[in-house]
mmCIF file of N, CA and C and ligand atoms in Angstrom:
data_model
loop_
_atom_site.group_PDB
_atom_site.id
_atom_site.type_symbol
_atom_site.label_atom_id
_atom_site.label_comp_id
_atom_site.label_asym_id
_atom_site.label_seq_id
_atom_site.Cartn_x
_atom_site.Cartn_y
_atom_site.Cartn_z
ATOM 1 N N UNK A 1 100.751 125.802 114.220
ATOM 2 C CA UNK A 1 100.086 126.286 112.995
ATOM 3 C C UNK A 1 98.787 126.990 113.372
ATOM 4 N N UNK A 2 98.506 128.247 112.583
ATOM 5 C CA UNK A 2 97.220 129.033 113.144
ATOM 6 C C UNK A 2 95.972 128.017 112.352
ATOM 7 N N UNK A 3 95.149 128.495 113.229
ATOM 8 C CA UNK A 3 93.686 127.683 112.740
ATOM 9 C C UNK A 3 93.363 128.243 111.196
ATOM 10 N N UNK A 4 92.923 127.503 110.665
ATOM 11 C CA UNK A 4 92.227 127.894 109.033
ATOM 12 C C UNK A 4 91.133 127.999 109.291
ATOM 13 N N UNK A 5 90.759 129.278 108.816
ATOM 14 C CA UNK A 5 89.379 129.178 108.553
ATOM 15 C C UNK A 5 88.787 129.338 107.509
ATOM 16 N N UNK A 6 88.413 128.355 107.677
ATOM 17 C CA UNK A 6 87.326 127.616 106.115
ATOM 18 C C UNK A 6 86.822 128.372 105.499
ATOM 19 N N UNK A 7 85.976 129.372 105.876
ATOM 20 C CA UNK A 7 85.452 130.082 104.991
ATOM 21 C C UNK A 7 85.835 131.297 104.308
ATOM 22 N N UNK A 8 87.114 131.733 104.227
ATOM 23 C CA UNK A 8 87.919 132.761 103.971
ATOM 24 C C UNK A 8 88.961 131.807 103.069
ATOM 25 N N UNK A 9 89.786 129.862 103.182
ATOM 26 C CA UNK A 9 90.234 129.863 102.167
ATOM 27 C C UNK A 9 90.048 129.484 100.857
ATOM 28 N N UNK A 10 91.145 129.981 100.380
ATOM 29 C CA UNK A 10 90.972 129.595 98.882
ATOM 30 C C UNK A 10 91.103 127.666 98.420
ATOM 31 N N UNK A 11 92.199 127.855 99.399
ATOM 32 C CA UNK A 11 93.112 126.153 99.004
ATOM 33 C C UNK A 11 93.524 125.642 100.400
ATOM 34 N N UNK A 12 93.126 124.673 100.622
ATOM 35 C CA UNK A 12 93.002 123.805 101.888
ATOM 36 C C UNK A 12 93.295 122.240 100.936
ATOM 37 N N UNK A 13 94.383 121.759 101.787
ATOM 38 C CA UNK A 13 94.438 120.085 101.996
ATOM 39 C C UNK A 13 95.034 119.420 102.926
ATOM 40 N N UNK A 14 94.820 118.119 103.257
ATOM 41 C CA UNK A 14 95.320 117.773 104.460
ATOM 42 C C UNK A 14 95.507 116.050 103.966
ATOM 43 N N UNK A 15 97.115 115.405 103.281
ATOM 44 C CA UNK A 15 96.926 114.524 103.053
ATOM 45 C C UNK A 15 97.879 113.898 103.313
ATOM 46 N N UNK A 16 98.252 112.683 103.164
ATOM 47 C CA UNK A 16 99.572 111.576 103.533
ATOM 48 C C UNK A 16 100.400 111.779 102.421
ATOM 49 N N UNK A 17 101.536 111.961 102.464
ATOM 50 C CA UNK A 17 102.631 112.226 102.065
ATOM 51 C C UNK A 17 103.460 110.339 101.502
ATOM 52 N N UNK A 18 103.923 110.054 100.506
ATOM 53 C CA UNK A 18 104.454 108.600 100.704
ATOM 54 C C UNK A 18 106.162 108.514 100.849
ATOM 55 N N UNK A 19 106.214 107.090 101.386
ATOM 56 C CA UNK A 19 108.080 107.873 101.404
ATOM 57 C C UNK A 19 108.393 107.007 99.246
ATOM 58 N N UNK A 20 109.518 106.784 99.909
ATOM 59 C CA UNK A 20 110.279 105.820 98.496
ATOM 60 C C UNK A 20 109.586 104.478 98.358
ATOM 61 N N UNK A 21 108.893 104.010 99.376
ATOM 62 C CA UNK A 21 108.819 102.884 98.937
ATOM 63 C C UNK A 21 106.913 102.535 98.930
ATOM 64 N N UNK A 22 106.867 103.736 99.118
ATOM 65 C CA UNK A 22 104.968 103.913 99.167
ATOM 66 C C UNK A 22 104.133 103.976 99.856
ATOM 67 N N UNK A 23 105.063 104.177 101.161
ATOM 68 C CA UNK A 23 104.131 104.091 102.413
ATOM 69 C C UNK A 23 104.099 105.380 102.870
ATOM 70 N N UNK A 24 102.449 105.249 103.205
ATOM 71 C CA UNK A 24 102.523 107.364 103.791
ATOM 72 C C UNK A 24 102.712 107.290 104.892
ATOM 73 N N UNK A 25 104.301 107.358 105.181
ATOM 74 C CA UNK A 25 104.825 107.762 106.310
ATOM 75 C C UNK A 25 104.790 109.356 106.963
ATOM 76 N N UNK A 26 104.352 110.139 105.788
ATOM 77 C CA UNK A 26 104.294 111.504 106.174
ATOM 78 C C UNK A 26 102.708 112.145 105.633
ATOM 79 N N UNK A 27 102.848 113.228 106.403
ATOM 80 C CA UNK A 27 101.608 114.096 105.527
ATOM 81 C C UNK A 27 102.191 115.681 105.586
ATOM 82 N N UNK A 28 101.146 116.357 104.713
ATOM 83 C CA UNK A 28 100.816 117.888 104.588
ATOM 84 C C UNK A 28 99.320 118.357 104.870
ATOM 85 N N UNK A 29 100.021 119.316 105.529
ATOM 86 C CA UNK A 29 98.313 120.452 105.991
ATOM 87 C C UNK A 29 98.724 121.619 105.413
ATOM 88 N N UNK A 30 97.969 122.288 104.175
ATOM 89 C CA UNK A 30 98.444 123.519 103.498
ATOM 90 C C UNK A 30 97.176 124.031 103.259
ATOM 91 N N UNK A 31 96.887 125.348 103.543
ATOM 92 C CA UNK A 31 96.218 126.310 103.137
ATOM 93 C C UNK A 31 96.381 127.797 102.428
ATOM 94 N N UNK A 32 95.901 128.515 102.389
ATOM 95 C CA UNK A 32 96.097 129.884 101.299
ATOM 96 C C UNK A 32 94.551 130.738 101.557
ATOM 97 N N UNK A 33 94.955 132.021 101.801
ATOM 98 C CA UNK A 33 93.651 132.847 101.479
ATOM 99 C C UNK A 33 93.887 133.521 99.978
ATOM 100 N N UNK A 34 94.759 133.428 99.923
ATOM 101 C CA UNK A 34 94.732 134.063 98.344
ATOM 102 C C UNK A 34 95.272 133.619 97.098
ATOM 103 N N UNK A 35 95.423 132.147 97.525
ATOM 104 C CA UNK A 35 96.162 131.480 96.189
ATOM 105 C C UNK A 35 97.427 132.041 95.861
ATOM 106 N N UNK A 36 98.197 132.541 97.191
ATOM 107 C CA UNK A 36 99.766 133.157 96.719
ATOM 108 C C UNK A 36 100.360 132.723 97.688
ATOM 109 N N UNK A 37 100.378 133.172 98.848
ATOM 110 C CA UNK A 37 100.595 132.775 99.830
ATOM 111 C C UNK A 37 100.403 131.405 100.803
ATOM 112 N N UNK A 38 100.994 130.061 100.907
ATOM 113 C CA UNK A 38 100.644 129.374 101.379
ATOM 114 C C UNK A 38 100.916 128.780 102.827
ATOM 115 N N UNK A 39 100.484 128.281 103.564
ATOM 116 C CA UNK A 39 100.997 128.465 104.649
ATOM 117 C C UNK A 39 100.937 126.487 104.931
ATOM 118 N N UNK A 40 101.692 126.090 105.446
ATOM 119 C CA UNK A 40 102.164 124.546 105.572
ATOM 120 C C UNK A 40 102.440 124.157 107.001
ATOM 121 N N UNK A 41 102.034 122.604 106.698
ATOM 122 C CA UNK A 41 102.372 122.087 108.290
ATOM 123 C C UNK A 41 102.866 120.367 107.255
ATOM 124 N N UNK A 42 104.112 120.293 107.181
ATOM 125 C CA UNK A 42 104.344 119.118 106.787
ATOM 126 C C UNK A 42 105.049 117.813 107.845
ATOM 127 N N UNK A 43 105.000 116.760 107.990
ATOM 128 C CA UNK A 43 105.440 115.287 108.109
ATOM 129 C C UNK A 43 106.389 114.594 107.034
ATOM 130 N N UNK A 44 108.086 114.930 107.311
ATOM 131 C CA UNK A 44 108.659 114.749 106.159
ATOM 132 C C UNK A 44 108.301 112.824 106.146
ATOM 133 N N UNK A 45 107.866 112.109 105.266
ATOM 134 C CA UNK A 45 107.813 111.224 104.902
ATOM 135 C C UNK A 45 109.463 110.342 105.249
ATOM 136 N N UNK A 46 110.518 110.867 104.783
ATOM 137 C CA UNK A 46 111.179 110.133 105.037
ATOM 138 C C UNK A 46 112.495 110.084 106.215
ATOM 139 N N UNK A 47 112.200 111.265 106.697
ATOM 140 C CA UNK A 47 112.652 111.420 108.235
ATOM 141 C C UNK A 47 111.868 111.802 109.295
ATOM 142 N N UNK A 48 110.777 111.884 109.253
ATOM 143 C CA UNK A 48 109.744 111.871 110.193
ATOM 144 C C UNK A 48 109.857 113.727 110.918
ATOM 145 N N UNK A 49 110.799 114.320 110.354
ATOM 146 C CA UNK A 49 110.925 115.439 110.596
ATOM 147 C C UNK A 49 109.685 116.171 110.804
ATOM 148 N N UNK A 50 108.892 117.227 111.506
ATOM 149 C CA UNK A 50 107.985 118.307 111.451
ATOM 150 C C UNK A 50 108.314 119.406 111.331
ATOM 151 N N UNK A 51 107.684 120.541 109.933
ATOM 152 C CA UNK A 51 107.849 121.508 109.798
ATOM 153 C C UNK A 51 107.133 122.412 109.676
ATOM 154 N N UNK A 52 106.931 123.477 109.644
ATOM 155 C CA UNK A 52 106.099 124.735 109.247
ATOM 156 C C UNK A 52 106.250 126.214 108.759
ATOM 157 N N UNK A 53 105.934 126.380 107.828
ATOM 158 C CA UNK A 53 106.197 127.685 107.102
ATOM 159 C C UNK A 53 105.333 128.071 106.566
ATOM 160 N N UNK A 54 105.706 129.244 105.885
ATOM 161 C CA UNK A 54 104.353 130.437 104.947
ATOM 162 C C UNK A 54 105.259 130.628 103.981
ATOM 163 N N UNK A 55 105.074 130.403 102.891
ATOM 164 C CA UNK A 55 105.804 131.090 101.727
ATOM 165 C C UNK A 55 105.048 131.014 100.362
ATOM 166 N N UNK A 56 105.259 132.089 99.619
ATOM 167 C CA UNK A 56 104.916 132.208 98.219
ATOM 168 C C UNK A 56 105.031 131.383 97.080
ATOM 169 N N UNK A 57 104.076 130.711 96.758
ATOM 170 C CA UNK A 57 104.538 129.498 95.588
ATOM 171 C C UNK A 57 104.348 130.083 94.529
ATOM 172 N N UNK A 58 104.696 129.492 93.572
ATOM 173 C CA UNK A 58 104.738 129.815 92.307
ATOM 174 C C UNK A 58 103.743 128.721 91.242
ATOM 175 N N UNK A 59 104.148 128.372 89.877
ATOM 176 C CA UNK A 59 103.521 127.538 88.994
ATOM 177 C C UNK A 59 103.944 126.275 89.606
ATOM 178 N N UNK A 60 103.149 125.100 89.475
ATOM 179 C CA UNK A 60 103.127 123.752 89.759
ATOM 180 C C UNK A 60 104.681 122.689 88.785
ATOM 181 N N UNK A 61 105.045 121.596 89.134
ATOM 182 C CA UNK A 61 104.494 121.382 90.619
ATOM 183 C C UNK A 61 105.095 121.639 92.208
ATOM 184 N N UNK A 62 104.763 121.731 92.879
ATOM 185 C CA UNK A 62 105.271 122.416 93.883
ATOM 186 C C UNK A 62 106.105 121.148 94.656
ATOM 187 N N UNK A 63 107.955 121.730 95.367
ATOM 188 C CA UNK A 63 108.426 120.743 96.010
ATOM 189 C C UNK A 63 108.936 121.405 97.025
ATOM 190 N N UNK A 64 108.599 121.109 98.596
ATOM 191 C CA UNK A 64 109.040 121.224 99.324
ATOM 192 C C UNK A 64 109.790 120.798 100.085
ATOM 193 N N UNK A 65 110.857 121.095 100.596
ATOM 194 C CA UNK A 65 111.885 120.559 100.565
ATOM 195 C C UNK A 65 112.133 120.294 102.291
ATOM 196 N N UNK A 66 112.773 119.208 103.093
ATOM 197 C CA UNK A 66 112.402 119.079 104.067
ATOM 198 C C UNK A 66 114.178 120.117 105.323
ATOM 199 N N UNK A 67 113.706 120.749 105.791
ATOM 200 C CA UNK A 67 115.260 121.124 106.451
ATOM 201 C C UNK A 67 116.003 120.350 106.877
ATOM 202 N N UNK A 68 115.360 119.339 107.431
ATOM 203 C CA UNK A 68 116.067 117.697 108.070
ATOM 204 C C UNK A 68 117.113 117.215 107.591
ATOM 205 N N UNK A 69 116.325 116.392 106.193
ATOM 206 C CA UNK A 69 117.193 115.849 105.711
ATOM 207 C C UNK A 69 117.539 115.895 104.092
ATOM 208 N N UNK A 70 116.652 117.480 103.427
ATOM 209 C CA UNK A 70 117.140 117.875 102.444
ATOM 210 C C UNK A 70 116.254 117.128 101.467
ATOM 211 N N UNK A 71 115.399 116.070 101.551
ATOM 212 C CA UNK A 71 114.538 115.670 100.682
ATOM 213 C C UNK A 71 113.735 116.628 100.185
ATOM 214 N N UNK A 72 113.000 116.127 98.662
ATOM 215 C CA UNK A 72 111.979 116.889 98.472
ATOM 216 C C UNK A 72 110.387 116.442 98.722
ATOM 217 N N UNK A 73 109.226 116.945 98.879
ATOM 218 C CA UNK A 73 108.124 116.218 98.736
ATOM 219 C C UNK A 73 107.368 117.170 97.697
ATOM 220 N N UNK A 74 106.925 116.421 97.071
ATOM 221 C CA UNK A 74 105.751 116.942 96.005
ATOM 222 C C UNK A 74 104.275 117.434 96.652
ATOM 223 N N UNK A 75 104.014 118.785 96.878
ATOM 224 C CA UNK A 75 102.652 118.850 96.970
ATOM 225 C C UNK A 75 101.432 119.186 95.546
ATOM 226 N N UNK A 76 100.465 118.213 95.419
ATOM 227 C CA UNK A 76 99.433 118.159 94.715
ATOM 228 C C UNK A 76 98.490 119.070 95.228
ATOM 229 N N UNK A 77 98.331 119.863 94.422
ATOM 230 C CA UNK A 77 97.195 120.664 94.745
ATOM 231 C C UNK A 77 95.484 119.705 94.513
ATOM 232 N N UNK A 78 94.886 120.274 94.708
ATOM 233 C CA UNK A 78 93.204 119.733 95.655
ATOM 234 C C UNK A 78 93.453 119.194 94.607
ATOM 235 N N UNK A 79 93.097 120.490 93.594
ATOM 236 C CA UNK A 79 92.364 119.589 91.993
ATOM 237 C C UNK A 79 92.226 118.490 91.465
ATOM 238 N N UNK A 80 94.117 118.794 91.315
ATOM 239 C CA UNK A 80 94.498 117.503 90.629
ATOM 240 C C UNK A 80 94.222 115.784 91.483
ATOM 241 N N UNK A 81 94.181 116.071 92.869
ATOM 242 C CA UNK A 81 93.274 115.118 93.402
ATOM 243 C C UNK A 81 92.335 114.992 92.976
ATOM 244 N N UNK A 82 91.256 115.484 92.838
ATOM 245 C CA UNK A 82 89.641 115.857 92.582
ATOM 246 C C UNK A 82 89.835 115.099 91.460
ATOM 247 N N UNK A 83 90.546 115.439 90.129
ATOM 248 C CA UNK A 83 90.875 114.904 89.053
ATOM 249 C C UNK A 83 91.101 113.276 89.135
ATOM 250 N N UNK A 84 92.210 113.304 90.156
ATOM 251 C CA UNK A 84 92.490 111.366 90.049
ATOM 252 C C UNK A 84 91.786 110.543 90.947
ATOM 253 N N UNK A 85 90.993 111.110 91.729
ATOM 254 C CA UNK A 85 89.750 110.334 91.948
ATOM 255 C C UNK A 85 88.708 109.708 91.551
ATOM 256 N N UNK A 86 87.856 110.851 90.563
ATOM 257 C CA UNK A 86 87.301 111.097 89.689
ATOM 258 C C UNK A 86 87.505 109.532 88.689
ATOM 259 N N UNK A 87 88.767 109.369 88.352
ATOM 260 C CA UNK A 87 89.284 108.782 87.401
ATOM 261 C C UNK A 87 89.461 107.383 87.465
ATOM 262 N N UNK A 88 90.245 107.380 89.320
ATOM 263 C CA UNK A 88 90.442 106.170 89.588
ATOM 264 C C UNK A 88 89.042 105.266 90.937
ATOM 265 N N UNK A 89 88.025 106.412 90.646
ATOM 266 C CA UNK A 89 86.865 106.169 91.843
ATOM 267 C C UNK A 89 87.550 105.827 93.236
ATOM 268 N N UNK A 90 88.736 106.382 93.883
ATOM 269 C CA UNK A 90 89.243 105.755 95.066
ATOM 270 C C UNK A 90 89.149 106.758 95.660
ATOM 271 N N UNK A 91 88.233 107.995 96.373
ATOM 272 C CA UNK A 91 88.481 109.147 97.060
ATOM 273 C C UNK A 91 89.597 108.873 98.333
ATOM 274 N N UNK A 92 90.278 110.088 98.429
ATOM 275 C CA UNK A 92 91.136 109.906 99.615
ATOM 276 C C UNK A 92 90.200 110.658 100.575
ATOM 277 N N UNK A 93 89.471 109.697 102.054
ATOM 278 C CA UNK A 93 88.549 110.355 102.729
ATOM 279 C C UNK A 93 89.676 111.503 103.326
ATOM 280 N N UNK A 94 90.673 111.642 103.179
ATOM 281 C CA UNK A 94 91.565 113.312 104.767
ATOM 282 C C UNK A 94 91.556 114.095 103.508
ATOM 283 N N UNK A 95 91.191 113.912 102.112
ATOM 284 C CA UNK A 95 90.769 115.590 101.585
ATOM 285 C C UNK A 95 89.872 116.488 101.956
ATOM 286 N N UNK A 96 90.196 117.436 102.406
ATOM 287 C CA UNK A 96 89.174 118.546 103.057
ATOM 288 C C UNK A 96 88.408 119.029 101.525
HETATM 289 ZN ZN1 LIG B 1 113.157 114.901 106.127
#
């Protein structure tokens, strides 16, 4: 995965992924310079698979899907983190 640089993106996160039974067995590293384009480094949660791509998202919520083993994972954008923190006072410290 190419380096991000911070000060050019738009959308940066870097968080644990959970499988079925709640354990963050996986994570995502996703960034964007333009809020269209996103570029990913995922940990499928439930096959331990590693992947990476760039592709164009669309409206929320976003599911990426693992090549492995065909699962999906839900990525949350920052916000809505920002939002359930906020809410539930539990920050997740690997939000960038
Ligand atoms: Zn998988």
């Amino acid at each position: 995965m190419q380096d991000i640089d911070y000060d050019k993106a738009e959308y940066v996160t870097n968080r644990e992924l959970p499988n079925d039974d709640g354990e963050k067995t996986g994570r995502v590293k996703m960034f964007s310079y333009d809020n269209e384009t996103y570029h990913y480094q995922i940990k499928c949660p439930y096959c331990g698979h590693q992947f990476e791509n760039s592709e164009k998202l669309g409206s929320r919520p976003w599911w990426i899907e693992c090549p492995e083993c065909g699962r999906s994972s839900n990525v949350k954008r920052i916000k809505d983190a920002a939002k359930k923190d906020i809410k539930n006072r539990a920050p997740e410290p690997d939000d960038l």
